[in-house]
Coordinates of C-alpha atoms in Angstrom, one line a residue:
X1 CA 115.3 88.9 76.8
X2 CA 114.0 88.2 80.2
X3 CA 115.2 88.9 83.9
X4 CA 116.8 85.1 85.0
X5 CA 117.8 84.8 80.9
X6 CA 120.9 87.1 81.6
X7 CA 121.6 86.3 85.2
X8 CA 122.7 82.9 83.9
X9 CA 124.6 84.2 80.9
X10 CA 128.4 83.4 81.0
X11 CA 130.7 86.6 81.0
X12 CA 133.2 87.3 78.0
X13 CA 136.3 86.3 80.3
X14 CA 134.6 83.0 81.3
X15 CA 136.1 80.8 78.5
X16 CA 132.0 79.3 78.5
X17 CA 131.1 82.4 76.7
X18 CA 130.5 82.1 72.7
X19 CA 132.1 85.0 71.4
X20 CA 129.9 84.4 67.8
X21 CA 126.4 84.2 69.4
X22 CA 124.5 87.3 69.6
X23 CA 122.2 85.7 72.1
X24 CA 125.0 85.5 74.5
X25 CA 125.8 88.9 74.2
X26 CA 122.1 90.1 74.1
X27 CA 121.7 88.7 77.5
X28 CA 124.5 91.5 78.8
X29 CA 122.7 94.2 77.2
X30 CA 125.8 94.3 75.3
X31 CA 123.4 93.6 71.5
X32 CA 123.1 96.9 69.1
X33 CA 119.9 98.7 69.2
X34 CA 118.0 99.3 66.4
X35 CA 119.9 103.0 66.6
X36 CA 123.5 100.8 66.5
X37 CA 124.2 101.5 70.0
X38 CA 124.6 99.0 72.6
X39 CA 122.8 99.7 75.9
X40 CA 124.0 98.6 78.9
X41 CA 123.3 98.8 82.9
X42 CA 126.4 101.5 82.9
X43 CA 125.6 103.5 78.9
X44 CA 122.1 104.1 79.9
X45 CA 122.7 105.8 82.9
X46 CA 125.0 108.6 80.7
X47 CA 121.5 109.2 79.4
X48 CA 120.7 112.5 81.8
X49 CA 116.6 111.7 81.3
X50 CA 117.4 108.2 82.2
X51 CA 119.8 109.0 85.5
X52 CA 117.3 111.6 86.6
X53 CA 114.2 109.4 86.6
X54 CA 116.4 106.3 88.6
X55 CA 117.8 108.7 90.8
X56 CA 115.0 110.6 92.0
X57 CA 112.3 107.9 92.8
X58 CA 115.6 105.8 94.3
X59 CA 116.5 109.0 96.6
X60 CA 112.6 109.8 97.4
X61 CA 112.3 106.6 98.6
X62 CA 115.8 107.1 100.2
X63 CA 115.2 110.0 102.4
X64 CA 111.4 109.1 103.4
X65 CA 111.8 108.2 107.3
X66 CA 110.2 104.6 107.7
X67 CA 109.1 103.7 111.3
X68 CA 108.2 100.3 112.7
X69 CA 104.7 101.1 114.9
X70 CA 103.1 99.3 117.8
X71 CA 99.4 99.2 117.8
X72 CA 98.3 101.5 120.8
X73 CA 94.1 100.9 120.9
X74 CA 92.7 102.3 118.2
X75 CA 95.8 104.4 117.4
X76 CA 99.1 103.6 117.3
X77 CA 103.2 105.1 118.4
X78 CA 106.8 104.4 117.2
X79 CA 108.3 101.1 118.5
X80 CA 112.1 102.3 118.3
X81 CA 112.4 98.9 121.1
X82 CA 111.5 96.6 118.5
X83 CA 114.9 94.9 116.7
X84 CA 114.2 96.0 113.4
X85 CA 113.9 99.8 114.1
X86 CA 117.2 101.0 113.7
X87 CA 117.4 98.9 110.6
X88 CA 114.9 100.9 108.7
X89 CA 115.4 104.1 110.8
X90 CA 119.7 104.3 110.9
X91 CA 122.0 101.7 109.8
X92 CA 121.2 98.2 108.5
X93 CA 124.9 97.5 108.4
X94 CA 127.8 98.8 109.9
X95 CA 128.9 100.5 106.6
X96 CA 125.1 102.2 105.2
X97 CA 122.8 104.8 106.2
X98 CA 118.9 103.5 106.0
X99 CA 119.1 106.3 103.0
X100 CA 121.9 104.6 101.4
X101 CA 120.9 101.4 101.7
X102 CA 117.1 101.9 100.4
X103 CA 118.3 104.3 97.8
X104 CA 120.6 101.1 96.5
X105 CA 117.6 98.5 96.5
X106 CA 115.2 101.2 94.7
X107 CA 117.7 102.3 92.0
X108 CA 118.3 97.9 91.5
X109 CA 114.6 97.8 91.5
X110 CA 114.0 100.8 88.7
X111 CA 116.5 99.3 86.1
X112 CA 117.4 95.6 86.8
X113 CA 113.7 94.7 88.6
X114 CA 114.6 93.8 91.6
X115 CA 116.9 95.0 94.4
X116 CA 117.8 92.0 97.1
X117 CA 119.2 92.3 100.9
X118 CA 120.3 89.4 103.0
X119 CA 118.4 89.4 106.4
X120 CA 121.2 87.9 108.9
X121 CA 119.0 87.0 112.0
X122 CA 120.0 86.6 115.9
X123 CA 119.5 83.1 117.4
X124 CA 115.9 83.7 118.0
X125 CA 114.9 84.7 114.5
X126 CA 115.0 88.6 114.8
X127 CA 116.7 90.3 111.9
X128 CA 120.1 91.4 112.9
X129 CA 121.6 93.4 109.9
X130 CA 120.8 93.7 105.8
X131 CA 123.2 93.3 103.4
X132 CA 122.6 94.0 99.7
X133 CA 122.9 91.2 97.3
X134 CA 124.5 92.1 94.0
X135 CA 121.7 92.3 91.6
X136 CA 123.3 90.5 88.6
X137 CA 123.6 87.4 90.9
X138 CA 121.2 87.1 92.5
X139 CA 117.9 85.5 91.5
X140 CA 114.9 83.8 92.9
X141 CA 113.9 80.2 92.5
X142 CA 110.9 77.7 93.1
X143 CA 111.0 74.0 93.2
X144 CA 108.7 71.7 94.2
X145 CA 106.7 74.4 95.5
X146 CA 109.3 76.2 97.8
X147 CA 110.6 79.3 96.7
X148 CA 113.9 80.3 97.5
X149 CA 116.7 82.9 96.3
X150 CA 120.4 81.7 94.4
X151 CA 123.2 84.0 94.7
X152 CA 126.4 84.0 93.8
X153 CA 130.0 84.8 96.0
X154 CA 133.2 86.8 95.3
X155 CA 134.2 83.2 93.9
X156 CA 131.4 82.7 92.2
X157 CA 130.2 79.8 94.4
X158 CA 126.6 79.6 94.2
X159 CA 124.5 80.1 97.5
X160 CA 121.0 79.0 98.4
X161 CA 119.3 81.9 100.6
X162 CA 116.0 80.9 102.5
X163 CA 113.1 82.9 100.8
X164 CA 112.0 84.9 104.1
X165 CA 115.6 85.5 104.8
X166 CA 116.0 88.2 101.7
X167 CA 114.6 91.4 102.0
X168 CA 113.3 91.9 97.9
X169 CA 111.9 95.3 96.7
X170 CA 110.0 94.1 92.9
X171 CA 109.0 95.9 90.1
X172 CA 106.4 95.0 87.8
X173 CA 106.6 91.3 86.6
X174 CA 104.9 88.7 84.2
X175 CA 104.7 86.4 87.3
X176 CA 105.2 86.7 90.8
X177 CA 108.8 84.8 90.8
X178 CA 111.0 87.6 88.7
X179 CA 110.0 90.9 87.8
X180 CA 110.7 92.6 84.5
X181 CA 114.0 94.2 84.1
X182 CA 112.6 97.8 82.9
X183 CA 116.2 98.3 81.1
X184 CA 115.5 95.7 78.9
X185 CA 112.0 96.9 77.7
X186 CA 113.1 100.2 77.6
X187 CA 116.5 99.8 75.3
X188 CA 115.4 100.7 71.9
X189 CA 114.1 103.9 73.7
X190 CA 117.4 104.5 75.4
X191 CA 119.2 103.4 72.2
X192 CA 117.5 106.5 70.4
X193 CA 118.3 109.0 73.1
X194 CA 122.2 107.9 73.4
X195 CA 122.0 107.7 69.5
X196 CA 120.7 111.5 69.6
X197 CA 123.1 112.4 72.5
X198 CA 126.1 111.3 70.5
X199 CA 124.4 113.1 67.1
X200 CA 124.3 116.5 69.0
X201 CA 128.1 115.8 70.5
X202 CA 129.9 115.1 66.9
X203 CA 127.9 118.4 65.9
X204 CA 129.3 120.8 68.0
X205 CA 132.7 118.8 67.9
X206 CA 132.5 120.0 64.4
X207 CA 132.1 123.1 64.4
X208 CA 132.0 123.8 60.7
X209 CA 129.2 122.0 60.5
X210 CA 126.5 122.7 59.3
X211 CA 127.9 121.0 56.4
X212 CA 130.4 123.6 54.5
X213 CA 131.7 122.6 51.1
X214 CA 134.9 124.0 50.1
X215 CA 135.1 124.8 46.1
X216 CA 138.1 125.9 44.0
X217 CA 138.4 126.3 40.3
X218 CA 141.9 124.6 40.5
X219 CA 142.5 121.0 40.3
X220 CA 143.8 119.5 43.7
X221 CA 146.1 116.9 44.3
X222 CA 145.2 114.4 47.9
X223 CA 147.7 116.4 49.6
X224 CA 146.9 119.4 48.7
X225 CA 143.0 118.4 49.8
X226 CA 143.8 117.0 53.3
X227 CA 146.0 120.2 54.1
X228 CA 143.3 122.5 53.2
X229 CA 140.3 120.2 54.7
X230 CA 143.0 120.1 57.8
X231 CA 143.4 123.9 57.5
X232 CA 139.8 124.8 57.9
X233 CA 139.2 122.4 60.5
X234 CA 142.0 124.0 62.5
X235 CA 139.9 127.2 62.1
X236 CA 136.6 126.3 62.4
X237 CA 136.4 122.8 64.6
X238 CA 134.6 123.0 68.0
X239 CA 132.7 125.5 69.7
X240 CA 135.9 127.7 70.8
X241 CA 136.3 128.6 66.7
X242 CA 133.3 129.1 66.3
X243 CA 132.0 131.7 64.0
X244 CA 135.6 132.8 62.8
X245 CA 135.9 135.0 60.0
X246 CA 137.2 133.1 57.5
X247 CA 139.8 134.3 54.3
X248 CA 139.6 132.7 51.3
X249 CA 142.2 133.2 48.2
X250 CA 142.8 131.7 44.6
X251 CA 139.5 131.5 43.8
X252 CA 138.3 129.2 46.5
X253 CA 134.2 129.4 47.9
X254 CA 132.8 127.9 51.1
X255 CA 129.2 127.0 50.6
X256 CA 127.3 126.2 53.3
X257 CA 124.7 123.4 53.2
X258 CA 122.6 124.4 55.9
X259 CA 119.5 122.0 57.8
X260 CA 116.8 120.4 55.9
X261 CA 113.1 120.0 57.2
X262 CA 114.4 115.8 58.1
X263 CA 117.5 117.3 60.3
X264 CA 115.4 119.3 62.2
X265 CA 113.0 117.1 63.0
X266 CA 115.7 115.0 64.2
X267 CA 117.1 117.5 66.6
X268 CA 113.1 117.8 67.9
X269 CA 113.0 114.2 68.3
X270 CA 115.2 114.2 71.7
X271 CA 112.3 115.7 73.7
X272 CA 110.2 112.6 72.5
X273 CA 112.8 110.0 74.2
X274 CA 112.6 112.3 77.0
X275 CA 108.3 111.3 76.8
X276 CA 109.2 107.8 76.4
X277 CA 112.0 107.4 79.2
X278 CA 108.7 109.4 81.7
X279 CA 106.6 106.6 80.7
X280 CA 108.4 103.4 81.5
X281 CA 109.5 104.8 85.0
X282 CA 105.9 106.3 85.8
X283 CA 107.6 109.6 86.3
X284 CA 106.0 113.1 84.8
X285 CA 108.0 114.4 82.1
X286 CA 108.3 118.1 83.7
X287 CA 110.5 116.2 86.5
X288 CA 113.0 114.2 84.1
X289 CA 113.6 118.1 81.9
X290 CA 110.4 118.2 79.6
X291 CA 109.9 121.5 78.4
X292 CA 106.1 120.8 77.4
X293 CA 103.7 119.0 78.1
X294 CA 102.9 119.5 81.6
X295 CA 99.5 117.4 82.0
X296 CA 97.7 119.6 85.0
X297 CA 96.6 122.9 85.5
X298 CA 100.0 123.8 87.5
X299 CA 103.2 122.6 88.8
X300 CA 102.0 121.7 91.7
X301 CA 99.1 119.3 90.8
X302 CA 101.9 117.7 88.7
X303 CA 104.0 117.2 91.4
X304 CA 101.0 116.0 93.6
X305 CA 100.4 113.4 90.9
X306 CA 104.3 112.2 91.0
X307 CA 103.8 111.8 94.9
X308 CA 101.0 109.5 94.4
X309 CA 101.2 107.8 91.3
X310 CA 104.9 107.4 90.8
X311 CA 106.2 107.5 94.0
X312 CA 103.6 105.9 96.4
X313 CA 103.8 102.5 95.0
X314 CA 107.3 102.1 95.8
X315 CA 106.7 103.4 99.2
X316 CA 104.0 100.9 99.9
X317 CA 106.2 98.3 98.0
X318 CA 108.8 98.8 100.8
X319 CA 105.9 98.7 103.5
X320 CA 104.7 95.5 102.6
X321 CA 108.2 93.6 102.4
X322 CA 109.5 94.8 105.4
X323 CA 106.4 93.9 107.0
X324 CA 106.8 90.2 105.6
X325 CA 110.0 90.2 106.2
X326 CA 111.1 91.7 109.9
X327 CA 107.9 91.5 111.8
X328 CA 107.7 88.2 113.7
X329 CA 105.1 85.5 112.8
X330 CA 103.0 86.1 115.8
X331 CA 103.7 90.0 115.5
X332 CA 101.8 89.4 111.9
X333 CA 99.4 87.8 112.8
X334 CA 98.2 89.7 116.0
X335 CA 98.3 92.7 113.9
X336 CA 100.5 94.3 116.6
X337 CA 103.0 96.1 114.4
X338 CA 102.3 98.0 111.0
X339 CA 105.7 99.3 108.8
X340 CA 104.9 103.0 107.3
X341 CA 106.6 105.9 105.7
X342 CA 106.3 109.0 107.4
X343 CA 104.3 110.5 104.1
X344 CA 104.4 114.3 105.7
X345 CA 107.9 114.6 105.2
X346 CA 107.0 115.7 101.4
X347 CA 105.8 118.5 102.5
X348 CA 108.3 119.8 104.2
X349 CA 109.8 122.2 102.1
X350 CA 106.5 123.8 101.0
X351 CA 105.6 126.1 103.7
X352 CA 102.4 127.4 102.8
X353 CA 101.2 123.4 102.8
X354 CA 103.1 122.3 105.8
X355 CA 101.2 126.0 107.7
X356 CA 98.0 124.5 106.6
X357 CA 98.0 121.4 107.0
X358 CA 99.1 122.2 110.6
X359 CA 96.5 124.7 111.0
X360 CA 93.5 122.2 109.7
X361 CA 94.8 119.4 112.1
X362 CA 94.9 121.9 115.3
X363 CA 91.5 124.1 114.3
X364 CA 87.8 122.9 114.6
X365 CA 87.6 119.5 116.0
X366 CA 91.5 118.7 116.0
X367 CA 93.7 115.7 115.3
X368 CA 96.7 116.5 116.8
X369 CA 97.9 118.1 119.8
X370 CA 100.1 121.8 119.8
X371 CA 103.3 119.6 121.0
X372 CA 102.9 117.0 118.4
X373 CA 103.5 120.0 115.5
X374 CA 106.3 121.5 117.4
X375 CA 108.2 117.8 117.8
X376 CA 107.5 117.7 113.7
X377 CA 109.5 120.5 113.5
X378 CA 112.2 120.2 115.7
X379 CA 110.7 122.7 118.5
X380 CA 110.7 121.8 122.3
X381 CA 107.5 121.3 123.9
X382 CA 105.6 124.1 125.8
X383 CA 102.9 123.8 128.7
X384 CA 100.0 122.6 128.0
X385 CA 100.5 121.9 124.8
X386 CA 99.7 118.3 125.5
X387 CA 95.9 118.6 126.0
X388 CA 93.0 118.1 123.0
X389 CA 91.5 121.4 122.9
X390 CA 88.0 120.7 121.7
X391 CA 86.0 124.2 120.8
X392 CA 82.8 125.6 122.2
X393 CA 81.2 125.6 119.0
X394 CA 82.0 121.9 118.5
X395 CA 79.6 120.8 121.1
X396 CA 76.3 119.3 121.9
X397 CA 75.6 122.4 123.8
X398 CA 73.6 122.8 127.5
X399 CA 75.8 122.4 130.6
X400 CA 78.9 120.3 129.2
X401 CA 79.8 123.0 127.4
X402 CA 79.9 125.7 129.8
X403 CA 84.1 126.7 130.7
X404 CA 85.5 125.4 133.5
X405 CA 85.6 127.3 136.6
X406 CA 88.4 129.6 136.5
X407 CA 89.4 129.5 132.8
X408 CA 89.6 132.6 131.2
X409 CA 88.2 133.7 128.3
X410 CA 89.8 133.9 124.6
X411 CA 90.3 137.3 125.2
X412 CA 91.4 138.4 128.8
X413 CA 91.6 141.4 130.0
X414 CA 94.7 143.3 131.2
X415 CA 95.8 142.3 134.6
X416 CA 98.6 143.3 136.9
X417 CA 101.0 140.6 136.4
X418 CA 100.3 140.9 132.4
X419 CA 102.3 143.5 130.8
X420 CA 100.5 146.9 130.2
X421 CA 99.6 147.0 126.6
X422 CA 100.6 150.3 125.8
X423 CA 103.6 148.6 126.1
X424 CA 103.2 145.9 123.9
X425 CA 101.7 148.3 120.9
X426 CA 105.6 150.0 119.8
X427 CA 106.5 146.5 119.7
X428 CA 103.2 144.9 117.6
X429 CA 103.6 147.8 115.9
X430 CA 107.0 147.3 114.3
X431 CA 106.1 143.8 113.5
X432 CA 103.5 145.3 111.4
X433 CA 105.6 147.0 109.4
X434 CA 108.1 144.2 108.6
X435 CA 105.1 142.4 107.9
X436 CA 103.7 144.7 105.5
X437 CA 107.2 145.6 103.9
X438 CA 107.7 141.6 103.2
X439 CA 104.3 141.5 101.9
X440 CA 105.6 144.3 99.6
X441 CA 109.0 142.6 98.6
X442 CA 106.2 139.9 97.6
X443 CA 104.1 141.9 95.6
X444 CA 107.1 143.8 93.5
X445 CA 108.5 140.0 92.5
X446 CA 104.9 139.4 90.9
X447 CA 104.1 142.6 89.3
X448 CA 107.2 142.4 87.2
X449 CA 104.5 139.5 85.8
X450 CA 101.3 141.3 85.0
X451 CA 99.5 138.8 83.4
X452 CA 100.0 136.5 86.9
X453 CA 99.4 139.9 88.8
X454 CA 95.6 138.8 89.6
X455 CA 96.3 135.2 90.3
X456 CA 98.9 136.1 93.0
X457 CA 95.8 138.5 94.9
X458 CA 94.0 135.8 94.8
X459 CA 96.6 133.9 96.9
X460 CA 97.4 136.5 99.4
X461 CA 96.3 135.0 102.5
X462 CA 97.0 131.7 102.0
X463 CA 100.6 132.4 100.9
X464 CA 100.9 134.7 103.9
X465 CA 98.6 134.7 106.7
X466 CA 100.1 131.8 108.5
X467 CA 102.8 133.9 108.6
X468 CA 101.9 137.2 109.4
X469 CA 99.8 135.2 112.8
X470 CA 102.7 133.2 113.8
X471 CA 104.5 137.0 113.9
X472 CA 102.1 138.5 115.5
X473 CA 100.8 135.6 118.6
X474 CA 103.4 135.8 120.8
X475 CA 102.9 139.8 121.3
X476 CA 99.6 139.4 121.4
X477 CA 99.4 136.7 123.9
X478 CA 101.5 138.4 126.3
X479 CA 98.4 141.3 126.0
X480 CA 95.8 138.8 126.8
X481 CA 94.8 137.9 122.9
X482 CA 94.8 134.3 122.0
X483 CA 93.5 135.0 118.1
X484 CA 95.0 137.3 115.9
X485 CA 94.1 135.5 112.7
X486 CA 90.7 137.6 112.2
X487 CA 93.0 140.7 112.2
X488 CA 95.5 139.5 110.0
X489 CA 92.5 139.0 107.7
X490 CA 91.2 141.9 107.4
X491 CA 94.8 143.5 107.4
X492 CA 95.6 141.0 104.3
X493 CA 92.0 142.0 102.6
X494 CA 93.0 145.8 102.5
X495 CA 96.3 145.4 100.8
X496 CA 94.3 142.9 98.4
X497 CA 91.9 145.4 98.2
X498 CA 94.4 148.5 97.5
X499 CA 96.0 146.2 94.8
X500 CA 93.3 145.2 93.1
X501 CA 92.1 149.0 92.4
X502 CA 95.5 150.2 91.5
X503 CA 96.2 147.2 88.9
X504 CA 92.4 148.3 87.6
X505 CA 94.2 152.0 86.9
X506 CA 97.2 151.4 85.0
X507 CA 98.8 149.7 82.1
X508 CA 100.9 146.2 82.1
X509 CA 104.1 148.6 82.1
X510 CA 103.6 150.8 84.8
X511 CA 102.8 147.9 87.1
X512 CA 105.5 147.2 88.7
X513 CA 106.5 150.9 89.8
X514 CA 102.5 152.1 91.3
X515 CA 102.2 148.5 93.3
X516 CA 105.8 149.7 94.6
X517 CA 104.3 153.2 95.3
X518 CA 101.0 152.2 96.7
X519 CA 102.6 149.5 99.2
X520 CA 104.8 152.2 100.5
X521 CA 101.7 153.9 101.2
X522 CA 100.4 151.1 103.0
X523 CA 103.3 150.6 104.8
X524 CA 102.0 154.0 106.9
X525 CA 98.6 153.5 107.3
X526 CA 98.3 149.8 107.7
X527 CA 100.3 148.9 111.0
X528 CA 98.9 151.2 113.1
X529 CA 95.3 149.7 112.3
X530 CA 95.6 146.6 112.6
X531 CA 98.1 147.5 115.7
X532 CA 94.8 149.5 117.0
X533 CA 92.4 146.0 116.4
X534 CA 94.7 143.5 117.9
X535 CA 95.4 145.7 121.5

């Protein structure tokens, strides 16, 4: 049943709606599944699978700051001036957050196909405020060539909205006037799950299941029957009676019919709804509770893959409207403004990703400036922090490249108004240690895993170099050294080292307690090395 189909359905309490024909009531989603159950907007979303997959694209695409940018030369900045800023940025009403309001729209997208905002605009055409439209009343419309969107009030009075005044975010469609309401396609799907769901509920609800057959030699009347079947319900029904002991007299035998090759199957058969419900939203099954069937090499590739092929084309969905939508004719068409996401905001909570992609954008010939990562993560600005630092090495060589009178090299001597650095070592020193001691903490977790135990060597610096330097450069900068990374390579490469021959000498078991041994060794001879080849 298509999208505008059941938009123009009648409700039950409208005295219009036929009671007797199932087409009426297949345009609510109200019509059995092939499983018996009825799936509605409301029933599918008690499917956990289901719920998960809506809500996490809707809240990704939520919590992802969008910008409005001015075109600066061949770059570009923020335009927080522009009217439609603190639409996308804070409030598009008075009574939603951007987050609320573009997790609503996604989540309408996802299940009904599309998710619909009025644009109220000021007397000069700039958008003012958004308000969502409901999605089961609203609907879009072309006639005689113009295309325009119906919706209906509180009263139920129809209302004709102007096309570029309503903000739409589309799935996938059969034509570009309605998109596809994935709910629909996806019911006999979400039928089976719920159907499963409920299965696995009256199950435990009965707790003498699996099927027990009471026997006596005795011939029993009905009432006699129920207060027995009554009786053993009362002892064995639901998951707090459980396993009871059970006394049996005069003869009588509880046989238990236990599962079949079919019932077992059946119970397997949820993690296959859980396959289909990934494919219909684009999502990877590890992320809607899939226990197998991870398609990459690790977790992360799989979650790389969600960010760009389930995720990404929503993003760029939202781009485009709100670039139709809220830019201004000549704003278009000058190519003055552009709408993004800011995309490095997924990375946030992955440290070692966020380090290096830092780290790559401010080494070799950089991309970003030392105050443009510290504003990324909430850190005030420092001096000189503002200037492209372009390296000697970089260059086309001969005079250009020669250091400006009176800069000082990477590595400066002591001087009079720089601390003494026999002052400085106690103090490098003791960061060391806690260095070394959380690389140990870090080591124990993954020796408890000896078959991992290589794999986590091989990941030593990157997991832990950033930040080991970012420890270690302010002390050393105050002694005159602008790179410590070299050293905190070669500190990293003798624990790796030390780890690698002691997981060579003993057995999976013992593991765990020599890396424990061997790191507290380490902890006394490797600070005051790498102490020694920093000052």
């Amino acid at each position: 049943m298509g999208f505008l189909t059941s938009l123009f359905a009648a409700t039950p309490e409208n005295p219009t709606f036929n009671l007797n024909d199932p087409a009426a009531w297949e345009a609510l989603g109200a019509a059995p599944t092939s499983s018996g159950l009825s799936v509605t907007q409301q029933t599918a979303l008690t499917y956990s699978p289901w719920w998960r997959g809506i809500s996490l694209l809707a809240g990704d695409c939520g919590k992802l700051p969008l910008h409005i940018y001015r075109r600066k030369g061949d770059g570009k900045e923020r335009d927080p001036e522009h009217p439609s800023y603190p639409l996308l940025r804070r409030k598009p009403n008075p009574y939603q957050t951007a987050f609320q309001f573009r997790r609503l729209l996604t989540g309408w997208a996802l299940s009904r196909g599309m998710g619909c905002a009025n644009i109220l605009r000021t007397g000069d055409g700039r958008a003012a405020e958004l308000w969502p439209l409901n999605p089961d009343q609203t609907y879009p419309v072309r006639a005689n060539g113009v295309q325009y969107f119906v919706t209906h009030l509180a009263t139920g009075e129809p209302r004709k909205l102007p096309y570029e005044n309503v903000l739409c975010i589309r799935g996938f469609g059969e034509d570009d006037l309605a998109a596809q309401s994935v709910l629909d396609v996806a019911k006999e799907s979400l039928g089976l799950g719920l159907a499963l769901k409920k299965w696995n509920s009256k199950f435990f609800a009965n707790g003498a299941r699996p099927g027990v057959l009471l026997e006596t030699p005795n011939k029993l009347q009905e009432q006699a029957k129920k207060e027995l079947r009554e009786s053993w319900e009362r002892m064995q029904g639901g998951l707090d009676q459980a396993h009871r002991t059970a006394v049996l007299d005069n003869g009588l035998k509880a046989n238990v019919i236990s599962f079949n090759a079919e019932e077992s199957q059946f119970i397997e058969s949820q993690q296959f709804t859980v396959f289909d419900v990934s494919n219909f939203l684009g999502i990877p099954p590890h992320k809607l509770g899939a226990q197998e069937g991870l398609p990459y090499n690790s977790r992360e590739n799989a979650d790389q893959a969600y960010l760009d092929e389930s995720l990404d084309p929503w993003l760029v969905c939202w781009e485009e409207e709100c670039w139709d939508k809220l830019l201004t004719e000549q704003e278009k068409e000058q190519d003055s403004h552009v709408v993004e996401f800011l995309r490095e905001a997924l990375i946030r909570a992955d440290l070692t990703a966020r380090s290096n992609y830092y780290r790559t954008a401010l080494g070799g010939r950089p991309w970003m400036l030392q105050n443009e990562v510290r504003g990324r993560e909430n850190l005030n600005p420092v001096p000189g922090g503002d200037v492209m630092l372009d390296p000697l090495n970089m260059g086309q060589g001969g005079a250009e490249n020669k250091p400006e009178p009176g800069k000082p090299p990477a590595r400066m001597p002591p001087s009079d108004s720089r601390p003494d650095r026999a002052l400085l070592r106690p103090i490098l020193l003791d960061a060391a240690k806690r260095m070394v001691r959380r690389v140990g903490h870090s080591a124990a977790r993954a020796a408890r895993k000896p078959s991992e135990f290589l794999g986590w060597l091989d990941a030593l610096e990157t997991e832990h170099a950033a930040t080991i330097a970012e420890a270690f450069a302010p002390i050393a900068a105050a002694g005159g050294v602008t790179d410590v990374l070299p050293a905190v390579r070669a500190m990293l490469a003798t624990i790796r080292g030390s780890l690698l021959d002691v997981s060579g000498e003993c057995r999976p078991a013992e593991l765990p307690g020599r890396v424990e041994a061997r790191m507290a060794s380490l902890e006394q001879t490797v600070p005051p090395a790498v102490t020694e080849a920093i000052l």
